[in-house]
CSV table of C-alpha atoms in Angstrom, one decimal:
chain,number,residue,atom,x,y,z
A,1,UNK,CA,-24.4,14.0,-74.0
A,2,UNK,CA,-21.7,16.7,-73.4
A,3,UNK,CA,-23.5,18.1,-70.1
A,4,UNK,CA,-24.2,15.3,-69.2
A,5,UNK,CA,-19.7,14.8,-69.4
A,6,UNK,CA,-19.5,18.5,-68.0
A,7,UNK,CA,-21.4,17.3,-64.6
A,8,UNK,CA,-19.5,14.7,-63.5
A,9,UNK,CA,-16.0,16.4,-64.9
A,10,UNK,CA,-17.3,19.6,-61.9
A,11,UNK,CA,-17.8,17.1,-59.5
A,12,UNK,CA,-14.8,15.2,-59.5
A,13,UNK,CA,-12.9,18.3,-59.8
A,14,UNK,CA,-14.9,20.2,-57.3
A,15,UNK,CA,-15.0,16.5,-54.2
A,16,UNK,CA,-11.1,16.3,-55.2
A,17,UNK,CA,-10.4,19.9,-54.9
A,18,UNK,CA,-12.3,20.2,-51.1
A,19,UNK,CA,-10.5,16.9,-50.3
A,20,UNK,CA,-7.1,18.7,-50.8
A,21,UNK,CA,-8.5,21.8,-49.4
A,22,UNK,CA,-10.7,19.8,-45.9
A,23,UNK,CA,-7.1,17.9,-44.9
A,24,UNK,CA,-5.3,20.1,-42.6
A,25,UNK,CA,-8.3,20.8,-41.0
A,26,UNK,CA,-9.4,17.4,-40.4
A,27,UNK,CA,-6.7,16.8,-38.6
A,28,UNK,CA,-6.8,21.0,-36.8
A,29,UNK,CA,-10.1,19.2,-35.3
A,30,UNK,CA,-9.4,15.9,-34.7
A,31,UNK,CA,-11.3,14.5,-37.7
A,32,UNK,CA,-9.8,11.5,-38.2
A,33,UNK,CA,-9.6,8.0,-37.5
A,34,UNK,CA,-6.6,6.4,-35.7
A,35,UNK,CA,-5.3,2.7,-35.3
A,36,UNK,CA,-6.1,0.4,-32.9
A,37,UNK,CA,-8.7,-2.3,-32.0
A,38,UNK,CA,-10.8,-3.0,-34.3
A,39,UNK,CA,-9.3,-0.2,-37.2
A,40,UNK,CA,-5.7,-1.5,-38.2
A,41,UNK,CA,-4.8,0.5,-41.1
A,42,UNK,CA,-1.6,2.8,-41.0
A,43,UNK,CA,-1.6,6.4,-39.5
A,44,UNK,CA,-4.1,8.5,-39.0
A,45,UNK,CA,-6.6,9.2,-41.4
A,46,UNK,CA,-8.9,12.3,-42.3
A,47,UNK,CA,-12.3,11.6,-41.7
A,48,UNK,CA,-13.9,13.8,-44.5
A,49,UNK,CA,-14.5,12.3,-47.8
A,50,UNK,CA,-18.0,12.2,-46.7
A,51,UNK,CA,-17.8,15.9,-46.8
A,52,UNK,CA,-16.2,16.3,-49.9
A,53,UNK,CA,-18.6,14.3,-52.0
A,54,UNK,CA,-21.7,16.5,-50.3
A,55,UNK,CA,-20.2,19.6,-51.4
A,56,UNK,CA,-19.7,18.6,-54.8
A,57,UNK,CA,-22.8,17.0,-55.1
A,58,UNK,CA,-24.5,20.3,-54.2
A,59,UNK,CA,-22.1,22.7,-56.3
A,60,UNK,CA,-22.9,20.7,-59.1
A,61,UNK,CA,-26.2,20.5,-58.2
A,62,UNK,CA,-26.4,24.7,-58.2
A,63,UNK,CA,-24.7,25.3,-61.5
A,64,UNK,CA,-25.9,22.4,-63.9
A,65,UNK,CA,-29.6,21.7,-62.4
A,66,UNK,CA,-32.3,23.5,-61.9
A,67,UNK,CA,-33.7,24.2,-57.7
A,68,UNK,CA,-37.3,21.8,-57.3
A,69,UNK,CA,-38.4,21.5,-53.5
A,70,UNK,CA,-37.2,18.4,-53.7
A,71,UNK,CA,-33.4,19.3,-54.6
A,72,UNK,CA,-33.2,22.2,-52.3
A,73,UNK,CA,-35.2,19.8,-49.0
A,74,UNK,CA,-33.4,16.5,-50.8
A,75,UNK,CA,-30.0,18.5,-50.3
A,76,UNK,CA,-30.4,19.9,-46.7
A,77,UNK,CA,-31.7,17.2,-45.6
A,78,UNK,CA,-28.9,15.2,-46.7
A,79,UNK,CA,-26.9,18.4,-45.2
A,80,UNK,CA,-28.5,17.2,-41.9
A,81,UNK,CA,-27.0,13.0,-42.3
A,82,UNK,CA,-23.8,14.6,-42.9
A,83,UNK,CA,-23.8,16.7,-39.7
A,84,UNK,CA,-24.4,13.6,-37.6
A,85,UNK,CA,-22.9,11.4,-39.5
A,86,UNK,CA,-19.4,13.7,-38.6
A,87,UNK,CA,-20.1,14.5,-35.1
A,88,UNK,CA,-20.5,10.2,-35.1
A,89,UNK,CA,-16.8,10.2,-36.6
A,90,UNK,CA,-15.3,13.1,-34.0
A,91,UNK,CA,-17.0,11.5,-31.3
A,92,UNK,CA,-19.1,8.3,-32.0
A,93,UNK,CA,-22.5,9.0,-31.2
A,94,UNK,CA,-24.7,5.8,-29.3
A,95,UNK,CA,-26.6,4.3,-31.6
A,96,UNK,CA,-29.5,5.0,-29.9
A,97,UNK,CA,-28.9,8.6,-31.0
A,98,UNK,CA,-27.7,8.0,-34.8
A,99,UNK,CA,-30.7,5.5,-35.1
A,100,UNK,CA,-33.3,9.1,-33.8
A,101,UNK,CA,-31.7,11.3,-36.0
A,102,UNK,CA,-31.0,8.7,-39.2
A,103,UNK,CA,-35.4,8.4,-38.5
A,104,UNK,CA,-36.5,12.2,-37.8
A,105,UNK,CA,-33.6,13.0,-41.1
A,106,UNK,CA,-36.2,9.7,-43.5
A,107,UNK,CA,-38.7,11.8,-42.1
A,108,UNK,CA,-38.1,15.5,-44.0
A,109,UNK,CA,-38.1,12.4,-47.0
A,110,UNK,CA,-41.3,10.6,-46.1
A,111,UNK,CA,-43.4,13.7,-45.0
A,112,UNK,CA,-42.2,17.0,-46.7
A,113,UNK,CA,-41.5,15.9,-50.0
A,114,UNK,CA,-44.0,12.4,-50.2
A,115,UNK,CA,-41.6,9.9,-50.6
A,116,UNK,CA,-43.4,6.8,-50.1
A,117,UNK,CA,-44.1,3.3,-50.9
A,118,UNK,CA,-47.8,3.4,-53.3
A,119,UNK,CA,-47.3,0.0,-54.8
A,120,UNK,CA,-45.1,-2.9,-54.3
A,121,UNK,CA,-45.6,-4.2,-57.9
A,122,UNK,CA,-46.2,-7.8,-59.0
A,123,UNK,CA,-43.9,-9.0,-57.0
A,124,UNK,CA,-46.8,-12.8,-56.2
A,125,UNK,CA,-48.2,-12.4,-60.1
A,126,UNK,CA,-51.3,-12.2,-58.0
A,127,UNK,CA,-51.4,-8.3,-59.4
A,128,UNK,CA,-50.4,-5.3,-57.8
A,129,UNK,CA,-50.0,-5.2,-54.1
A,130,UNK,CA,-50.6,-1.5,-52.7
A,131,UNK,CA,-49.3,-1.0,-48.8
A,132,UNK,CA,-51.8,1.9,-48.5
A,133,UNK,CA,-51.4,4.5,-45.2
A,134,UNK,CA,-48.6,1.9,-44.9
A,135,UNK,CA,-46.5,2.8,-47.1
A,136,UNK,CA,-45.1,6.0,-45.6
A,137,UNK,CA,-43.5,4.1,-42.1
A,138,UNK,CA,-42.9,1.5,-44.4
A,139,UNK,CA,-40.6,4.2,-46.6
A,140,UNK,CA,-39.0,5.7,-43.5
A,141,UNK,CA,-37.8,2.1,-42.2
A,142,UNK,CA,-36.6,1.5,-46.5
A,143,UNK,CA,-34.7,4.9,-45.6
A,144,UNK,CA,-33.1,4.4,-42.6
A,145,UNK,CA,-32.5,0.4,-43.2
A,146,UNK,CA,-30.4,0.8,-47.0
A,147,UNK,CA,-29.0,4.3,-44.7
A,148,UNK,CA,-27.7,1.8,-41.7
A,149,UNK,CA,-26.4,-0.8,-44.2
A,150,UNK,CA,-24.0,0.9,-46.5
A,151,UNK,CA,-22.7,2.7,-42.8
A,152,UNK,CA,-22.6,-1.3,-41.5
A,153,UNK,CA,-21.5,-2.0,-45.0
A,154,UNK,CA,-18.0,0.5,-44.3
A,155,UNK,CA,-14.8,-2.0,-43.5
A,156,UNK,CA,-12.7,-1.8,-46.4
A,157,UNK,CA,-11.2,0.8,-48.3
A,158,UNK,CA,-13.5,1.3,-51.7
A,159,UNK,CA,-16.1,-0.4,-50.7
A,160,UNK,CA,-18.9,1.5,-49.7
A,161,UNK,CA,-17.8,3.8,-52.6
A,162,UNK,CA,-17.8,1.3,-55.1
A,163,UNK,CA,-21.3,-0.6,-54.6
A,164,UNK,CA,-22.5,3.2,-54.1
A,165,UNK,CA,-21.5,4.2,-57.5
A,166,UNK,CA,-22.4,1.1,-59.3
A,167,UNK,CA,-25.7,1.6,-58.5
A,168,UNK,CA,-25.5,5.4,-59.5
A,169,UNK,CA,-23.8,4.6,-62.7
A,170,UNK,CA,-27.0,2.0,-62.8
A,171,UNK,CA,-29.5,4.9,-62.0
A,172,UNK,CA,-27.7,6.7,-64.7
A,173,UNK,CA,-29.0,5.1,-66.9
A,174,UNK,CA,-32.9,4.1,-66.0
A,175,UNK,CA,-33.4,7.7,-65.3
A,176,UNK,CA,-31.9,8.6,-68.6
A,177,UNK,CA,-34.1,6.2,-70.6
A,178,UNK,CA,-37.8,7.7,-68.7
A,179,UNK,CA,-36.4,10.9,-69.3
A,180,UNK,CA,-36.3,12.6,-66.0
A,181,UNK,CA,-33.0,14.5,-66.4
A,182,UNK,CA,-33.2,15.8,-63.6
A,183,UNK,CA,-31.9,12.8,-61.0
A,184,UNK,CA,-30.5,11.7,-64.0
A,185,UNK,CA,-27.5,14.7,-63.7
A,186,UNK,CA,-28.1,14.1,-59.9
A,187,UNK,CA,-26.9,10.6,-59.6
A,188,UNK,CA,-24.0,11.8,-62.6
A,189,UNK,CA,-22.9,14.0,-59.8
A,190,UNK,CA,-22.8,11.9,-57.9
A,191,UNK,CA,-21.1,9.4,-59.6
A,192,UNK,CA,-18.2,12.3,-60.3
A,193,UNK,CA,-18.1,13.1,-56.6
A,194,UNK,CA,-17.4,9.8,-56.0
A,195,UNK,CA,-14.6,9.0,-58.0
A,196,UNK,CA,-13.2,11.6,-56.3
A,197,UNK,CA,-13.6,10.1,-53.1
A,198,UNK,CA,-12.2,6.8,-54.1
A,199,UNK,CA,-8.6,7.7,-55.7
A,200,UNK,CA,-7.2,9.3,-52.5
A,201,UNK,CA,-9.1,5.8,-50.1
A,202,UNK,CA,-7.4,4.1,-52.7
A,203,UNK,CA,-4.1,4.8,-53.7
A,204,UNK,CA,-3.7,7.5,-51.6
A,205,UNK,CA,-0.9,7.1,-48.3
A,206,UNK,CA,-1.1,7.5,-44.5
A,207,UNK,CA,2.1,9.5,-44.6
A,208,UNK,CA,3.3,11.0,-48.4
A,209,UNK,CA,2.0,14.9,-49.7
A,210,UNK,CA,-1.3,12.2,-52.0
A,211,UNK,CA,-2.1,11.6,-47.8
A,212,UNK,CA,-5.3,8.4,-48.0
A,213,UNK,CA,-8.7,9.7,-46.8
A,214,UNK,CA,-11.9,7.8,-45.3
A,215,UNK,CA,-15.5,8.5,-45.9
A,216,UNK,CA,-16.5,8.2,-42.5
A,217,UNK,CA,-20.5,7.9,-41.0
A,218,UNK,CA,-20.7,10.8,-42.8
A,219,UNK,CA,-20.3,9.8,-46.6
A,220,UNK,CA,-21.7,6.1,-45.9
A,221,UNK,CA,-25.1,7.4,-44.6
A,222,UNK,CA,-25.2,10.5,-46.6
A,223,UNK,CA,-24.9,7.5,-50.2
A,224,UNK,CA,-26.8,5.9,-48.1
A,225,UNK,CA,-30.2,7.9,-47.5
A,226,UNK,CA,-29.5,9.1,-51.1
A,227,UNK,CA,-29.7,6.2,-52.7
A,228,UNK,CA,-32.8,5.1,-50.9
A,229,UNK,CA,-34.4,7.7,-52.2
A,230,UNK,CA,-34.1,8.0,-55.9
A,231,UNK,CA,-34.5,4.2,-55.6
A,232,UNK,CA,-38.0,4.4,-54.0
A,233,UNK,CA,-39.2,8.1,-56.2
A,234,UNK,CA,-37.6,6.4,-59.3
A,235,UNK,CA,-39.8,2.8,-58.5
A,236,UNK,CA,-43.6,5.0,-57.6
A,237,UNK,CA,-45.9,6.3,-59.8
A,238,UNK,CA,-46.9,8.4,-61.5
A,239,UNK,CA,-43.9,9.2,-63.3
A,240,UNK,CA,-42.1,5.7,-62.2
A,241,UNK,CA,-38.4,5.4,-64.5
A,242,UNK,CA,-38.4,1.5,-63.2
A,243,UNK,CA,-40.4,-1.5,-61.1
A,244,UNK,CA,-40.4,-1.7,-57.8
A,245,UNK,CA,-38.6,-5.4,-58.0
A,246,UNK,CA,-35.9,-3.3,-59.6
A,247,UNK,CA,-35.2,-1.2,-56.5
A,248,UNK,CA,-33.9,-3.9,-54.8
A,249,UNK,CA,-31.5,-5.1,-56.8
A,250,UNK,CA,-29.3,-1.9,-56.6
A,251,UNK,CA,-29.1,-1.7,-52.6
A,252,UNK,CA,-29.5,-6.5,-52.4
A,253,UNK,CA,-26.1,-7.8,-52.0
A,254,UNK,CA,-26.0,-4.7,-48.5
A,255,UNK,CA,-29.5,-5.1,-47.2
A,256,UNK,CA,-28.8,-8.5,-47.0
A,257,UNK,CA,-25.4,-8.4,-46.3
A,258,UNK,CA,-27.2,-6.2,-42.5
A,259,UNK,CA,-30.3,-8.0,-41.8
A,260,UNK,CA,-28.4,-11.7,-41.8
A,261,UNK,CA,-25.4,-10.2,-40.1
A,262,UNK,CA,-28.1,-8.2,-37.4
A,263,UNK,CA,-30.0,-11.4,-37.1
A,264,UNK,CA,-27.0,-13.6,-36.1
A,265,UNK,CA,-25.9,-11.2,-33.7
A,266,UNK,CA,-29.6,-11.6,-31.6
A,267,UNK,CA,-29.2,-14.8,-32.3
A,268,UNK,CA,-25.6,-15.0,-30.2
A,269,UNK,CA,-27.5,-13.3,-27.5
A,270,UNK,CA,-25.6,-9.2,-29.0
A,271,UNK,CA,-26.9,-7.1,-29.9
A,272,UNK,CA,-27.6,-6.1,-33.7
A,273,UNK,CA,-25.9,-2.9,-33.8
A,274,UNK,CA,-22.7,-4.4,-32.5
A,275,UNK,CA,-19.8,-4.3,-34.9
A,276,UNK,CA,-17.1,-7.1,-36.1
A,277,UNK,CA,-15.6,-8.9,-38.5
A,278,UNK,CA,-18.3,-11.4,-39.8
A,279,UNK,CA,-19.9,-8.9,-43.8
A,280,UNK,CA,-18.9,-11.2,-46.8
A,281,UNK,CA,-16.0,-8.9,-47.5
A,282,UNK,CA,-14.6,-10.6,-44.2
A,283,UNK,CA,-15.4,-13.6,-45.1
A,284,UNK,CA,-13.3,-13.5,-48.1
A,285,UNK,CA,-10.5,-12.1,-46.4
A,286,UNK,CA,-10.3,-15.4,-44.0
A,287,UNK,CA,-10.4,-17.2,-47.3
A,288,UNK,CA,-7.1,-16.2,-48.2
A,289,UNK,CA,-8.1,-13.4,-50.0
A,290,UNK,CA,-6.3,-10.3,-49.9
A,291,UNK,CA,-8.0,-7.2,-49.1
A,292,UNK,CA,-7.8,-5.6,-53.1
A,293,UNK,CA,-9.1,-9.3,-54.5
A,294,UNK,CA,-12.0,-9.4,-51.9
A,295,UNK,CA,-12.8,-5.5,-52.8
A,296,UNK,CA,-13.0,-6.7,-56.8
A,297,UNK,CA,-15.5,-9.7,-55.7
A,298,UNK,CA,-17.7,-7.7,-54.0
A,299,UNK,CA,-17.7,-5.3,-56.4
A,300,UNK,CA,-18.6,-8.1,-59.4
A,301,UNK,CA,-21.2,-9.1,-57.6
A,302,UNK,CA,-23.2,-5.6,-56.8
A,303,UNK,CA,-22.2,-5.1,-60.6
A,304,UNK,CA,-24.1,-8.1,-61.8
A,305,UNK,CA,-26.9,-7.0,-60.0
A,306,UNK,CA,-27.3,-3.7,-60.8
A,307,UNK,CA,-27.0,-5.0,-64.4
A,308,UNK,CA,-30.3,-7.8,-63.6
A,309,UNK,CA,-32.1,-5.4,-62.4
A,310,UNK,CA,-31.8,-2.4,-65.7
A,311,UNK,CA,-32.1,-5.4,-67.6
A,312,UNK,CA,-35.7,-6.5,-65.9
A,313,UNK,CA,-36.6,-3.0,-65.3
A,314,UNK,CA,-38.9,-3.9,-68.5
A,315,UNK,CA,-40.0,-7.2,-67.5
A,316,UNK,CA,-44.3,-7.7,-67.5
A,317,UNK,CA,-43.1,-10.9,-65.3
A,318,UNK,CA,-42.3,-9.0,-62.3
A,319,UNK,CA,-42.3,-12.2,-60.0
A,320,UNK,CA,-39.6,-13.9,-61.8
A,321,UNK,CA,-36.8,-11.6,-61.4
A,322,UNK,CA,-38.2,-10.6,-57.1
A,323,UNK,CA,-38.6,-14.8,-57.0
A,324,UNK,CA,-34.2,-14.4,-58.4
A,325,UNK,CA,-34.2,-12.3,-55.6
A,326,UNK,CA,-35.8,-14.1,-52.9
A,327,UNK,CA,-33.7,-17.0,-54.1
A,328,UNK,CA,-30.1,-15.2,-53.9
A,329,UNK,CA,-31.6,-14.1,-49.9
A,330,UNK,CA,-31.9,-18.1,-49.2
A,331,UNK,CA,-28.9,-19.0,-51.0
A,332,UNK,CA,-26.3,-15.5,-48.9
A,333,UNK,CA,-28.0,-17.9,-45.6
A,334,UNK,CA,-27.3,-21.2,-46.5
A,335,UNK,CA,-22.9,-19.7,-47.3
A,336,UNK,CA,-23.3,-17.4,-44.2
A,337,UNK,CA,-23.9,-20.3,-41.6
A,338,UNK,CA,-21.4,-22.7,-44.0
A,339,UNK,CA,-19.4,-20.0,-44.5
A,340,UNK,CA,-16.5,-21.6,-42.4
A,341,UNK,CA,-16.2,-24.1,-45.3
A,342,UNK,CA,-16.0,-22.1,-47.7
A,343,UNK,CA,-12.6,-20.7,-45.8
A,344,UNK,CA,-11.6,-24.2,-45.2
A,345,UNK,CA,-12.1,-25.1,-48.7
A,346,UNK,CA,-10.3,-22.0,-50.3
A,347,UNK,CA,-7.4,-22.0,-47.7
A,348,UNK,CA,-6.1,-25.9,-48.9
A,349,UNK,CA,-6.8,-24.9,-52.9
A,350,UNK,CA,-4.6,-22.1,-52.7
A,351,UNK,CA,-2.1,-22.8,-50.2
């Protein structure tokens, strides 16, 4: 217990200090986000949150966690996606280049560390579903999916950081209960680092001494990749800490939001990667809620899903858990199709 608090404290303090150190450098190299177009924030905001989180996780794991090949390659591949995200933050890379980079980095985990999907569990109530050799390419696609889901959802202060932190807190409990202390400590490091970033992101100011910072693509992609890797590794045999369907609950909200929006964009003849304001938090804001209220609503939803996944992770009826997942996905589609009704009803009710 004391070691856990120590990891949290060191990760928090390290991320806090790194943010303070990187702020003047960000302005010098123009690694900042400027208002204009779809960006309606005030002032010029440093895009250093992702680098601070990554640096904090590296230092904390070096101090507290043994360094097997998995941890070393985890941090190496994480550093690559952080670097690509920083280049994207600075120079706005094309979607094709980002996807190619994500593919190569995901392959490091899948083929370098043998992080693949051996089983989907008993999702349909007919026995365990094994993908065989398809488990490797499916793992690559899964990692890229989580990376882009978190990246696409990063459109409001505190959103991606809070969603990721809730998921890492849930994983702390699951890995701890299974005796996987290395992964538990890694999740503790992420939680402490993200908490420090959120202080700057949510309560910082664009103009005062305690300046706001953004996570940037470097941070959202790094958190998505890390979460995806830990979910696959933690749900597969021979030392699974939870069932494969449990992993779905941890990324259910961002993944469903991403696929729903991509489908609607394609249906309208647009690129699935084209930015817009049709994410769940945009709908909530249009319904008359403030940004902070929208953040709290989405955070409550994510917490419900993670708690549900944790409570059901030892269930012998995995198909029931999967049925609930499918029910939410279908309900989400129906809600988004009729979101305008919710917006109109909410505005009338609270007018």
